[in-house]
Short mmCIF file of C-alpha atoms (C1' of nucleotides) in Angstrom, two decimals:
data_model
loop_
_atom_site.label_atom_id
_atom_site.label_comp_id
_atom_site.label_asym_id
_atom_site.label_seq_id
_atom_site.Cartn_x
_atom_site.Cartn_y
_atom_site.Cartn_z
CA UNK A 1 -6.65 -30.69 7.93
CA UNK A 2 -4.19 -27.79 8.16
CA UNK A 3 -4.29 -27.76 4.39
CA UNK A 4 -8.06 -27.21 4.45
CA UNK A 5 -7.77 -24.38 6.95
CA UNK A 6 -5.00 -22.89 4.82
CA UNK A 7 -7.30 -22.86 1.83
CA UNK A 8 -9.93 -20.92 3.78
CA UNK A 9 -7.38 -18.30 4.84
CA UNK A 10 -6.07 -18.16 1.29
CA UNK A 11 -9.50 -17.54 -0.17
CA UNK A 12 -10.85 -15.12 2.39
CA UNK A 13 -7.85 -13.52 4.08
CA UNK A 14 -7.28 -13.45 7.81
CA UNK A 15 -10.20 -11.16 8.65
CA UNK A 16 -12.54 -12.79 6.18
CA UNK A 17 -11.88 -16.34 7.33
CA UNK A 18 -14.57 -16.69 9.97
CA UNK A 19 -14.73 -19.59 12.37
CA UNK A 20 -17.97 -20.69 10.78
CA UNK A 21 -16.31 -20.84 7.36
CA UNK A 22 -13.42 -22.80 8.82
CA UNK A 23 -15.81 -25.11 10.63
CA UNK A 24 -17.83 -25.65 7.49
CA UNK A 25 -14.75 -26.38 5.38
CA UNK A 26 -13.20 -28.80 7.86
CA UNK A 27 -16.42 -30.36 9.09
CA UNK A 28 -15.39 -29.58 12.64
CA UNK A 29 -17.47 -27.73 15.20
CA UNK A 30 -16.14 -24.97 17.38
CA UNK A 31 -15.61 -27.47 20.16
CA UNK A 32 -13.07 -29.42 18.15
CA UNK A 33 -11.51 -26.34 16.64
CA UNK A 34 -10.83 -24.82 20.05
CA UNK A 35 -9.70 -28.20 21.36
CA UNK A 36 -6.89 -28.37 18.80
CA UNK A 37 -6.20 -24.63 18.74
CA UNK A 38 -6.87 -23.22 22.21
CA UNK A 39 -5.46 -19.92 20.99
CA UNK A 40 -8.31 -19.55 18.52
CA UNK A 41 -8.03 -18.05 15.10
CA UNK A 42 -4.61 -16.57 15.63
CA UNK A 43 -3.14 -19.91 16.61
CA UNK A 44 -4.79 -21.53 13.59
CA UNK A 45 -3.22 -18.99 11.29
CA UNK A 46 0.13 -19.42 12.98
CA UNK A 47 -0.05 -23.19 12.55
CA UNK A 48 -1.06 -22.81 8.92
CA UNK A 49 1.87 -20.51 8.24
CA UNK A 50 4.22 -22.96 9.95
CA UNK A 51 2.77 -25.76 7.85
CA UNK A 52 3.31 -23.89 4.61
CA UNK A 53 6.76 -22.87 5.81
CA UNK A 54 7.57 -26.53 6.40
CA UNK A 55 6.43 -27.45 2.91
CA UNK A 56 8.66 -24.82 1.39
CA UNK A 57 11.52 -25.89 3.63
CA UNK A 58 11.21 -29.42 2.27
CA UNK A 59 10.40 -28.71 -1.35
CA UNK A 60 12.01 -25.37 -2.10
CA UNK A 61 14.61 -24.22 0.40
CA UNK A 62 15.98 -27.72 0.91
CA UNK A 63 16.70 -28.43 -2.75
CA UNK A 64 18.20 -24.96 -3.12
CA UNK A 65 20.52 -25.65 -0.21
CA UNK A 66 21.39 -29.29 -0.77
CA UNK A 67 21.51 -29.94 -4.48
CA UNK A 68 25.04 -30.63 -5.60
CA UNK A 69 24.23 -28.90 -8.89
CA UNK A 70 22.94 -25.49 -7.79
CA UNK A 71 21.07 -24.90 -11.04
CA UNK A 72 19.27 -28.19 -10.57
CA UNK A 73 18.17 -26.88 -7.19
CA UNK A 74 16.86 -23.71 -8.81
CA UNK A 75 14.99 -25.77 -11.36
CA UNK A 76 13.41 -27.79 -8.58
CA UNK A 77 12.42 -24.57 -6.87
CA UNK A 78 10.70 -23.39 -10.02
CA UNK A 79 8.87 -26.66 -10.50
CA UNK A 80 7.79 -26.78 -6.86
CA UNK A 81 6.58 -23.19 -7.15
CA UNK A 82 4.60 -23.96 -10.26
CA UNK A 83 2.93 -26.94 -8.66
CA UNK A 84 2.31 -25.27 -5.31
CA UNK A 85 0.66 -22.20 -6.77
CA UNK A 86 -1.17 -24.36 -9.32
CA UNK A 87 0.24 -22.31 -12.18
CA UNK A 88 -1.20 -19.13 -10.76
CA UNK A 89 -4.65 -20.35 -9.74
CA UNK A 90 -3.56 -20.32 -6.13
CA UNK A 91 -2.33 -17.36 -4.18
CA UNK A 92 0.50 -17.05 -1.68
CA UNK A 93 -1.15 -16.92 1.73
CA UNK A 94 1.96 -15.57 3.40
CA UNK A 95 2.28 -12.89 0.75
CA UNK A 96 -1.36 -11.94 1.25
CA UNK A 97 -0.84 -11.75 5.01
CA UNK A 98 2.17 -9.50 4.42
CA UNK A 99 -0.06 -6.91 2.78
CA UNK A 100 -2.83 -6.21 5.26
CA UNK A 101 -3.02 -5.56 8.97
CA UNK A 102 -2.52 -9.22 9.87
CA UNK A 103 1.10 -8.52 8.98
CA UNK A 104 1.67 -7.17 12.47
CA UNK A 105 0.49 -10.38 14.12
CA UNK A 106 2.70 -12.63 12.03
CA UNK A 107 5.53 -10.28 11.13
CA UNK A 108 8.23 -12.60 12.43
CA UNK A 109 7.04 -15.67 10.56
CA UNK A 110 6.48 -13.67 7.37
CA UNK A 111 9.88 -12.03 7.43
CA UNK A 112 11.59 -15.33 8.15
CA UNK A 113 9.81 -17.11 5.29
CA UNK A 114 10.68 -14.57 2.62
CA UNK A 115 14.11 -13.98 4.09
CA UNK A 116 15.06 -17.63 3.85
CA UNK A 117 13.65 -17.93 0.36
CA UNK A 118 15.79 -15.04 -0.86
CA UNK A 119 18.99 -16.06 0.93
CA UNK A 120 18.82 -19.72 -0.06
CA UNK A 121 18.20 -18.76 -3.65
CA UNK A 122 21.02 -16.21 -3.53
CA UNK A 123 23.37 -18.86 -2.16
CA UNK A 124 22.49 -21.26 -4.94
CA UNK A 125 22.97 -18.57 -7.56
CA UNK A 126 26.32 -17.63 -6.07
CA UNK A 127 27.41 -21.26 -6.19
CA UNK A 128 26.31 -21.46 -9.79
CA UNK A 129 28.78 -18.76 -10.69
CA UNK A 130 27.11 -15.39 -10.12
CA UNK A 131 29.01 -12.73 -8.23
CA UNK A 132 27.67 -12.56 -4.64
CA UNK A 133 26.13 -9.10 -4.97
CA UNK A 134 24.54 -9.93 -8.26
CA UNK A 135 23.25 -13.23 -6.85
CA UNK A 136 21.49 -11.39 -4.02
CA UNK A 137 19.84 -8.95 -6.37
CA UNK A 138 18.78 -11.72 -8.75
CA UNK A 139 17.31 -13.72 -5.89
CA UNK A 140 15.33 -10.78 -4.57
CA UNK A 141 14.12 -10.02 -8.08
CA UNK A 142 13.07 -13.62 -8.62
CA UNK A 143 11.04 -13.96 -5.44
CA UNK A 144 9.41 -10.59 -6.07
CA UNK A 145 8.62 -11.67 -9.63
CA UNK A 146 6.85 -14.78 -8.36
CA UNK A 147 4.81 -12.83 -5.83
CA UNK A 148 3.92 -10.09 -8.26
CA UNK A 149 3.00 -12.55 -10.95
CA UNK A 150 0.56 -14.22 -8.58
CA UNK A 151 -1.16 -10.86 -8.16
CA UNK A 152 -1.18 -10.23 -11.88
CA UNK A 153 -2.39 -13.72 -12.72
CA UNK A 154 -5.27 -13.39 -10.26
CA UNK A 155 -6.14 -9.96 -11.59
CA UNK A 156 -6.11 -11.02 -15.22
CA UNK A 157 -7.59 -14.44 -14.46
CA UNK A 158 -5.15 -15.73 -17.03
CA UNK A 159 -3.03 -18.82 -16.45
CA UNK A 160 -0.55 -17.95 -19.19
CA UNK A 161 0.70 -15.01 -17.16
CA UNK A 162 2.23 -17.39 -14.67
CA UNK A 163 3.84 -19.79 -17.13
CA UNK A 164 5.32 -16.87 -19.08
CA UNK A 165 6.80 -15.53 -15.84
CA UNK A 166 8.38 -18.88 -15.00
CA UNK A 167 9.89 -19.08 -18.46
CA UNK A 168 11.44 -15.64 -18.03
CA UNK A 169 12.62 -16.67 -14.57
CA UNK A 170 14.53 -19.66 -15.96
CA UNK A 171 16.16 -17.38 -18.49
CA UNK A 172 17.16 -14.75 -15.96
CA UNK A 173 18.56 -17.29 -13.53
CA UNK A 174 20.48 -19.24 -16.13
CA UNK A 175 18.47 -22.45 -15.85
CA UNK A 176 18.18 -24.47 -19.07
CA UNK A 177 14.65 -24.08 -20.44
CA UNK A 178 12.34 -27.02 -19.92
CA UNK A 179 11.87 -29.14 -22.99
CA UNK B 1 -11.81 12.28 1.76
CA UNK B 2 -11.59 9.39 -0.71
CA UNK B 3 -7.89 9.36 0.06
CA UNK B 4 -8.60 8.80 3.74
CA UNK B 5 -11.02 5.98 3.04
CA UNK B 6 -8.45 4.50 0.67
CA UNK B 7 -5.91 4.46 3.45
CA UNK B 8 -8.28 2.53 5.70
CA UNK B 9 -8.89 -0.09 3.02
CA UNK B 10 -5.17 -0.24 2.34
CA UNK B 11 -4.32 -0.86 5.97
CA UNK B 12 -7.09 -3.26 6.85
CA UNK B 13 -8.24 -4.88 3.62
CA UNK B 14 -11.81 -4.94 2.41
CA UNK B 15 -13.14 -7.20 5.13
CA UNK B 16 -11.12 -5.58 7.87
CA UNK B 17 -12.14 -2.03 7.02
CA UNK B 18 -15.21 -1.68 9.21
CA UNK B 19 -17.60 1.21 8.96
CA UNK B 20 -16.59 2.30 12.43
CA UNK B 21 -12.93 2.45 11.37
CA UNK B 22 -13.87 4.43 8.28
CA UNK B 23 -16.07 6.72 10.33
CA UNK B 24 -13.33 7.26 12.86
CA UNK B 25 -10.72 8.00 10.19
CA UNK B 26 -12.90 10.42 8.25
CA UNK B 27 -14.66 11.99 11.21
CA UNK B 28 -17.98 11.19 9.58
CA UNK B 29 -20.87 9.35 11.17
CA UNK B 30 -22.78 6.60 9.48
CA UNK B 31 -25.43 9.09 8.48
CA UNK B 32 -23.00 11.03 6.33
CA UNK B 33 -21.23 7.96 5.03
CA UNK B 34 -24.48 6.47 3.77
CA UNK B 35 -25.57 9.82 2.44
CA UNK B 36 -22.55 9.99 0.13
CA UNK B 37 -22.36 6.27 -0.55
CA UNK B 38 -25.90 4.85 -0.50
CA UNK B 39 -24.46 1.56 -1.68
CA UNK B 40 -22.53 1.20 1.56
CA UNK B 41 -19.11 -0.32 1.88
CA UNK B 42 -19.04 -1.80 -1.59
CA UNK B 43 -19.74 1.55 -3.20
CA UNK B 44 -17.06 3.16 -1.05
CA UNK B 45 -14.52 0.60 -2.21
CA UNK B 46 -15.60 1.04 -5.80
CA UNK B 47 -15.20 4.79 -5.54
CA UNK B 48 -11.81 4.41 -3.92
CA UNK B 49 -10.63 2.10 -6.68
CA UNK B 50 -11.90 4.55 -9.29
CA UNK B 51 -10.08 7.37 -7.51
CA UNK B 52 -6.80 5.47 -7.49
CA UNK B 53 -7.37 4.44 -11.09
CA UNK B 54 -7.80 8.10 -12.00
CA UNK B 55 -4.57 9.02 -10.26
CA UNK B 56 -2.69 6.37 -12.21
CA UNK B 57 -4.39 7.43 -15.41
CA UNK B 58 -3.10 10.97 -14.87
CA UNK B 59 0.33 10.24 -13.46
CA UNK B 60 1.34 6.89 -14.90
CA UNK B 61 -0.67 5.74 -17.89
CA UNK B 62 -0.93 9.24 -19.34
CA UNK B 63 2.82 9.92 -19.42
CA UNK B 64 3.42 6.45 -20.82
CA UNK B 65 0.96 7.16 -23.61
CA UNK B 66 1.66 10.78 -24.38
CA UNK B 67 5.37 11.41 -23.87
CA UNK B 68 7.09 12.09 -27.16
CA UNK B 69 10.16 10.35 -25.79
CA UNK B 70 8.84 6.95 -24.69
CA UNK B 71 11.73 6.35 -22.30
CA UNK B 72 10.98 9.67 -20.60
CA UNK B 73 7.43 8.37 -20.10
CA UNK B 74 8.78 5.19 -18.54
CA UNK B 75 10.99 7.25 -16.24
CA UNK B 76 7.97 9.29 -15.19
CA UNK B 77 6.10 6.07 -14.48
CA UNK B 78 8.92 4.89 -12.25
CA UNK B 79 9.08 8.18 -10.38
CA UNK B 80 5.30 8.30 -9.93
CA UNK B 81 5.36 4.73 -8.69
CA UNK B 82 8.10 5.49 -6.19
CA UNK B 83 6.25 8.48 -4.83
CA UNK B 84 2.83 6.83 -4.79
CA UNK B 85 3.96 3.77 -2.91
CA UNK B 86 6.17 5.91 -0.68
CA UNK B 87 9.22 3.84 -1.57
CA UNK B 88 7.53 0.67 -0.40
CA UNK B 89 5.95 1.92 2.81
CA UNK B 90 2.59 1.90 1.14
CA UNK B 91 0.86 -1.06 -0.40
CA UNK B 92 -1.11 -1.38 -3.62
CA UNK B 93 -4.75 -1.49 -2.59
CA UNK B 94 -5.85 -2.84 -5.94
CA UNK B 95 -3.21 -5.53 -5.79
CA UNK B 96 -4.33 -6.47 -2.29
CA UNK B 97 -7.95 -6.64 -3.46
CA UNK B 98 -6.85 -8.91 -6.31
CA UNK B 99 -5.62 -11.50 -3.83
CA UNK B 100 -8.55 -12.18 -1.53
CA UNK B 101 -12.22 -12.84 -1.98
CA UNK B 102 -13.02 -9.18 -2.62
CA UNK B 103 -11.52 -9.88 -6.04
CA UNK B 104 -14.88 -11.22 -7.21
CA UNK B 105 -16.68 -8.00 -6.34
CA UNK B 106 -14.23 -5.76 -8.16
CA UNK B 107 -12.87 -8.14 -10.78
CA UNK B 108 -13.67 -5.82 -13.65
CA UNK B 109 -12.03 -2.75 -12.17
CA UNK B 110 -8.99 -4.76 -11.07
CA UNK B 111 -8.46 -6.41 -14.42
CA UNK B 112 -8.86 -3.12 -16.24
CA UNK B 113 -6.35 -1.32 -13.99
CA UNK B 114 -3.58 -3.87 -14.39
CA UNK B 115 -4.43 -4.49 -18.02
CA UNK B 116 -4.03 -0.83 -18.92
CA UNK B 117 -0.83 -0.55 -16.92
CA UNK B 118 0.73 -3.44 -18.82
CA UNK B 119 -0.47 -2.45 -22.27
CA UNK B 120 0.49 1.21 -21.96
CA UNK B 121 3.93 0.24 -20.71
CA UNK B 122 4.27 -2.31 -23.50
CA UNK B 123 3.35 0.34 -26.07
CA UNK B 124 5.95 2.74 -24.72
CA UNK B 125 8.60 0.04 -24.74
CA UNK B 126 7.71 -0.91 -28.30
CA UNK B 127 8.02 2.72 -29.37
CA UNK B 128 11.38 2.90 -27.65
CA UNK B 129 12.69 0.18 -29.91
CA UNK B 130 11.83 -3.17 -28.38
CA UNK B 131 10.27 -5.81 -30.55
CA UNK B 132 6.51 -5.99 -29.84
CA UNK B 133 6.55 -9.44 -28.28
CA UNK B 134 9.54 -8.60 -26.14
CA UNK B 135 7.92 -5.30 -25.11
CA UNK B 136 4.82 -7.13 -23.88
CA UNK B 137 6.85 -9.57 -21.84
CA UNK B 138 9.00 -6.80 -20.38
CA UNK B 139 5.94 -4.79 -19.43
CA UNK B 140 4.30 -7.71 -17.72
CA UNK B 141 7.54 -8.49 -15.93
CA UNK B 142 7.92 -4.87 -14.80
CA UNK B 143 4.42 -4.52 -13.35
CA UNK B 144 4.75 -7.88 -11.62
CA UNK B 145 8.12 -6.81 -10.23
CA UNK B 146 6.58 -3.69 -8.72
CA UNK B 147 3.72 -5.62 -7.14
CA UNK B 148 5.95 -8.36 -5.83
CA UNK B 149 8.44 -5.91 -4.48
CA UNK B 150 5.69 -4.23 -2.48
CA UNK B 151 4.97 -7.57 -0.85
CA UNK B 152 8.64 -8.21 -0.19
CA UNK B 153 9.27 -4.74 1.15
CA UNK B 154 6.35 -5.04 3.54
CA UNK B 155 7.49 -8.47 4.64
CA UNK B 156 11.08 -7.43 5.24
CA UNK B 157 10.10 -4.00 6.55
CA UNK B 158 13.05 -2.71 4.58
CA UNK B 159 12.86 0.36 2.38
CA UNK B 160 15.99 -0.53 0.43
CA UNK B 161 14.19 -3.47 -1.16
CA UNK B 162 12.00 -1.08 -3.10
CA UNK B 163 14.73 1.30 -4.25
CA UNK B 164 16.88 -1.63 -5.38
CA UNK B 165 13.94 -2.96 -7.39
CA UNK B 166 13.39 0.38 -9.10
CA UNK B 167 17.07 0.57 -9.99
CA UNK B 168 16.89 -2.88 -11.57
CA UNK B 169 13.72 -1.85 -13.34
CA UNK B 170 15.42 1.12 -15.00
CA UNK B 171 18.17 -1.18 -16.16
CA UNK B 172 15.85 -3.81 -17.57
CA UNK B 173 13.70 -1.27 -19.38
CA UNK B 174 16.60 0.67 -20.81
CA UNK B 175 15.99 3.89 -18.90
CA UNK B 176 19.11 5.90 -18.07
CA UNK B 177 19.86 5.50 -14.36
CA UNK B 178 18.95 8.44 -12.17
CA UNK B 179 21.91 10.54 -11.18
"C1'" DG C 1 -38.40 34.92 8.17
"C1'" DA C 2 -40.15 30.70 5.66
"C1'" DC C 3 -39.16 27.05 2.61
"C1'" DT C 4 -36.10 23.60 0.61
"C1'" DC C 5 -32.86 20.32 0.50
"C1'" DA C 6 -28.39 18.68 1.74
"C1'" DT C 7 -26.01 17.00 5.74
"C1'" DT C 8 -25.52 15.00 10.24
"C1'" DG C 9 -25.97 12.34 14.91
"C1'" DT C 10 -28.17 8.82 17.20
"C1'" DA C 11 -30.80 4.99 18.16
"C1'" DC C 12 -31.77 0.78 16.55
"C1'" DC C 13 -32.03 -3.69 13.64
"C1'" DG C 14 -30.95 -8.72 12.86
"C1'" DA C 15 -26.91 -11.27 11.83
"C1'" DT C 16 -22.61 -12.72 12.74
"C1'" DC C 17 -18.28 -12.21 14.94
"C1'" DG C 18 -14.54 -14.70 18.13
"C1'" DG C 19 -14.68 -17.08 22.19
"C1'" DT C 20 -16.40 -19.87 26.48
"C1'" DA C 21 -18.83 -23.53 29.11
"C1'" DC C 22 -20.06 -27.84 29.54
"C1'" DA C 23 -22.38 -32.04 29.08
"C1'" DA C 24 -22.41 -35.90 25.97
"C1'" DT C 25 -19.86 -39.08 23.46
"C1'" DC C 26 -16.19 -41.65 21.70
"C1'" DT C 27 -11.97 -44.53 22.36
"C1'" DG C 28 -8.21 -47.27 23.86
"C1'" DG C 29 -5.64 -49.37 28.07
"C1'" DG C 30 -5.95 -51.81 32.30
"C1'" DC D 1 -16.09 -54.01 31.71
"C1'" DC D 2 -14.65 -49.71 33.28
"C1'" DC D 3 -12.57 -45.76 33.53
"C1'" DA D 4 -9.65 -41.72 32.11
"C1'" DG D 5 -8.74 -38.68 28.66
"C1'" DA D 6 -9.50 -37.15 24.16
"C1'" DT D 7 -12.97 -35.43 21.23
"C1'" DT D 8 -17.32 -33.39 19.94
"C1'" DG D 9 -22.01 -30.76 19.54
"C1'" DT D 10 -24.64 -27.21 21.31
"C1'" DA D 11 -26.10 -23.44 23.76
"C1'" DC D 12 -24.69 -19.23 25.03
"C1'" DC D 13 -21.87 -14.76 25.82
"C1'" DG D 14 -20.92 -9.71 24.88
"C1'" DA D 15 -19.21 -7.14 21.06
"C1'" DT D 16 -19.34 -5.67 16.66
"C1'" DC D 17 -20.72 -6.17 12.00
"C1'" DG D 18 -23.21 -3.67 7.77
"C1'" DG D 19 -27.23 -1.31 7.17
"C1'" DT D 20 -31.76 1.47 8.12
"C1'" DA D 21 -34.83 5.07 10.08
"C1'" DC D 22 -35.48 9.36 11.30
"C1'" DA D 23 -35.43 13.53 13.66
"C1'" DA D 24 -32.44 17.51 14.25
"C1'" DT D 25 -29.58 20.79 12.20
"C1'" DG D 26 -27.18 23.35 8.47
"C1'" DA D 27 -27.04 26.54 4.73
"C1'" DG D 28 -28.85 28.99 0.99
"C1'" DT D 29 -32.79 31.11 -1.67
"C1'" DC D 30 -36.67 33.81 -2.29
#
DNA sequence: GACTCATTGTACCGATCGGTACAATCTGGG
DNA sequence: CCCAGATTGTACCGATCGGTACAATGAGTC
């Protein structure tokens, strides 16, 4: 349900995702939509962001934080990223929201999401032996690389762009290449 | 004029940039807007993309292509990028268009813009001594880094994110650090 | 001054926007 | 079976959307 709404926002952006599109995609009328989300479109978007945030908490930030082998956590992050973004076919909704005016509405959630991604990754890299400052920079570079690659992959309509980027990412972060 | 319209699209996205917003920003009524752009909003966006593309052709792709010292061309690209994106305060309109549904309308222009950026940078890097395959990968990585950093900088609302990324970029591409 | 043609403001169009109201319907607990 | 509360479809709201029509005005040109 939230996943379907997320897909509509992902495809059309916050402004472009009209209630009729959302209703059509979910099979729900406005009555139901406003029953579950009395706050309307903004509340839907907020719930969708929270849902995505939860997924990343479980599948990305968690492993980064909890893996005893920090590099194994990084590898799990990369695999989760690859599967979530469908090797570049999918776009990062939160990244897209960060770019346009909807940023102002969701600034807190957006900042928190990217902030935690970078700090958890930096922590893992520091535990894997990088100097703290270097770990921070590497983490920031890695998250930016993923976001930028999503843009590039969409622009070029080329799936290889994304897999190449993940390969470079493993190299830069010191994760053994996948066999 | 085109610059003002560009700013509206940049701030609000393609869907969010209404004709009334554009009219307000430019001081032009619908009469004038449709006089100059009979094709309406789509033609405006197309013209804006072409305008930006021209700016990059002159200030980024050109130096990359024509500088006798390829690394000097790369340095000019980095400086032009920093000034164009106002150190991360501004967002890449073409990158934003690549993410949402407006991508379909402008797919050709978007692909061409990013394609030329990557290939011209790859050429310069190859001329500066990198092996061709490595140069391609580096170029792709660099353009993605810039795009992703714009997202991250917007999300964090932190200017330092962008300057750090440019510093790393100089290092990765072998350009002497700015003094 | 008269003619031309580019430019502009304004009124208007049907469609759709996000949101509200509310009656009808479903559904499980007593 | 009945009732309360959750759920739903539908009609409707004012506002705004992108776009059109057109008359008024502007600025040269001869």
